[in-house]
Amino acid sequence: MKELYLMRHAQTLFNVQGRTQGWSDSPLTQKGIEDALKAGERLRAKQLCFDAFYSSTQERASDTLELLFPNQEYGRLKKVLKK
């Protein structure tokens, strides 16, 4: 059986300020960066095998993915269409 892992982006400046981001893109905070690095360590320690990696087109999402899995190729999706 296939498994799908979903993860929200790490903490951003707008998150701290209580602002809605929508399509705006605020940078990750230092805490967000540290949290993403720790999460990446925990995921790698589990030795899970992933077939593919995807991120939204928002920089906060792709920045988080790059911290979780450095040097990993991934696709950036604007939207997912149901078949």
CSV table of C-alpha atoms in Angstrom, one decimal:
chain,number,residue,atom,x,y,z
A,1,MET,CA,0.0,0.0,0.0
A,2,LYS,CA,1.3,3.5,-0.9
A,3,GLU,CA,1.7,6.1,1.8
A,4,LEU,CA,1.5,9.9,1.4
A,5,TYR,CA,3.3,12.2,3.8
A,6,LEU,CA,2.2,15.8,4.0
A,7,MET,CA,4.0,18.5,5.9
A,8,ARG,CA,3.2,22.2,6.4
A,9,HIS,CA,5.8,24.8,5.9
A,10,ALA,CA,8.0,25.8,8.8
A,11,GLN,CA,7.3,29.0,10.8
A,12,THR,CA,7.4,32.2,8.9
A,13,LEU,CA,7.7,35.9,9.8
A,14,PHE,CA,3.9,36.4,9.0
A,15,ASN,CA,3.1,33.4,11.3
A,16,VAL,CA,4.8,35.2,14.2
A,17,GLN,CA,3.1,38.5,13.3
A,18,GLY,CA,-0.3,36.8,13.2
A,19,ARG,CA,-0.8,37.9,9.5
A,20,THR,CA,-2.5,35.9,6.8
A,21,GLN,CA,-0.1,35.0,4.1
A,22,GLY,CA,-2.3,33.8,1.3
A,23,TRP,CA,-0.2,34.1,-1.9
A,24,SER,CA,2.2,36.4,-0.1
A,25,ASP,CA,5.5,34.9,0.8
A,26,SER,CA,7.3,35.8,4.0
A,27,PRO,CA,10.6,34.2,4.9
A,28,LEU,CA,11.1,31.4,7.4
A,29,THR,CA,12.1,32.5,10.9
A,30,GLN,CA,15.2,31.2,12.6
A,31,LYS,CA,12.9,29.0,14.7
A,32,GLY,CA,11.3,27.8,11.5
A,33,ILE,CA,14.7,26.9,10.0
A,34,GLU,CA,15.8,25.1,13.2
A,35,ASP,CA,12.5,23.2,13.4
A,36,ALA,CA,12.7,22.1,9.8
A,37,LEU,CA,16.3,20.9,10.3
A,38,LYS,CA,15.3,18.9,13.4
A,39,ALA,CA,12.3,17.4,11.6
A,40,GLY,CA,14.5,16.4,8.7
A,41,GLU,CA,16.9,14.6,11.1
A,42,ARG,CA,14.0,12.7,12.7
A,43,LEU,CA,12.6,11.7,9.3
A,44,ARG,CA,16.0,10.5,8.0
A,45,ALA,CA,16.5,8.6,11.2
A,46,LYS,CA,13.4,6.6,10.4
A,47,GLN,CA,15.0,5.5,7.2
A,48,LEU,CA,11.8,5.9,5.2
A,49,CYS,CA,12.0,5.4,1.4
A,50,PHE,CA,10.4,8.1,-0.6
A,51,ASP,CA,9.6,7.8,-4.3
A,52,ALA,CA,9.2,11.5,-5.0
A,53,PHE,CA,9.1,14.9,-3.3
A,54,TYR,CA,6.8,17.7,-4.2
A,55,SER,CA,6.3,21.3,-2.9
A,56,SER,CA,3.9,24.1,-3.7
A,57,THR,CA,5.3,27.0,-5.6
A,58,GLN,CA,5.5,29.1,-2.4
A,59,GLU,CA,9.0,29.8,-1.4
A,60,ARG,CA,8.2,29.0,2.3
A,61,ALA,CA,7.2,25.5,1.3
A,62,SER,CA,10.2,24.8,-1.0
A,63,ASP,CA,12.6,26.4,1.5
A,64,THR,CA,11.2,24.0,4.2
A,65,LEU,CA,11.6,21.0,1.9
A,66,GLU,CA,15.1,21.9,1.1
A,67,LEU,CA,15.9,22.0,4.8
A,68,LEU,CA,14.2,18.7,5.4
A,69,PHE,CA,16.0,16.9,2.6
A,70,PRO,CA,19.1,18.8,1.4
A,71,ASN,CA,20.2,18.1,-2.2
A,72,GLN,CA,17.0,16.2,-3.0
A,73,GLU,CA,15.4,16.8,-6.3
A,74,TYR,CA,11.7,17.7,-6.1
A,75,GLY,CA,8.8,19.0,-8.2
A,76,ARG,CA,7.0,22.3,-7.5
A,77,LEU,CA,3.2,22.0,-8.1
A,78,LYS,CA,1.0,25.0,-8.6
A,79,LYS,CA,-2.1,22.8,-8.1
A,80,VAL,CA,-3.1,19.2,-8.0
A,81,LEU,CA,-5.9,18.1,-10.3
A,82,LYS,CA,-8.1,15.1,-9.4
A,83,LYS,CA,-8.5,12.5,-12.1
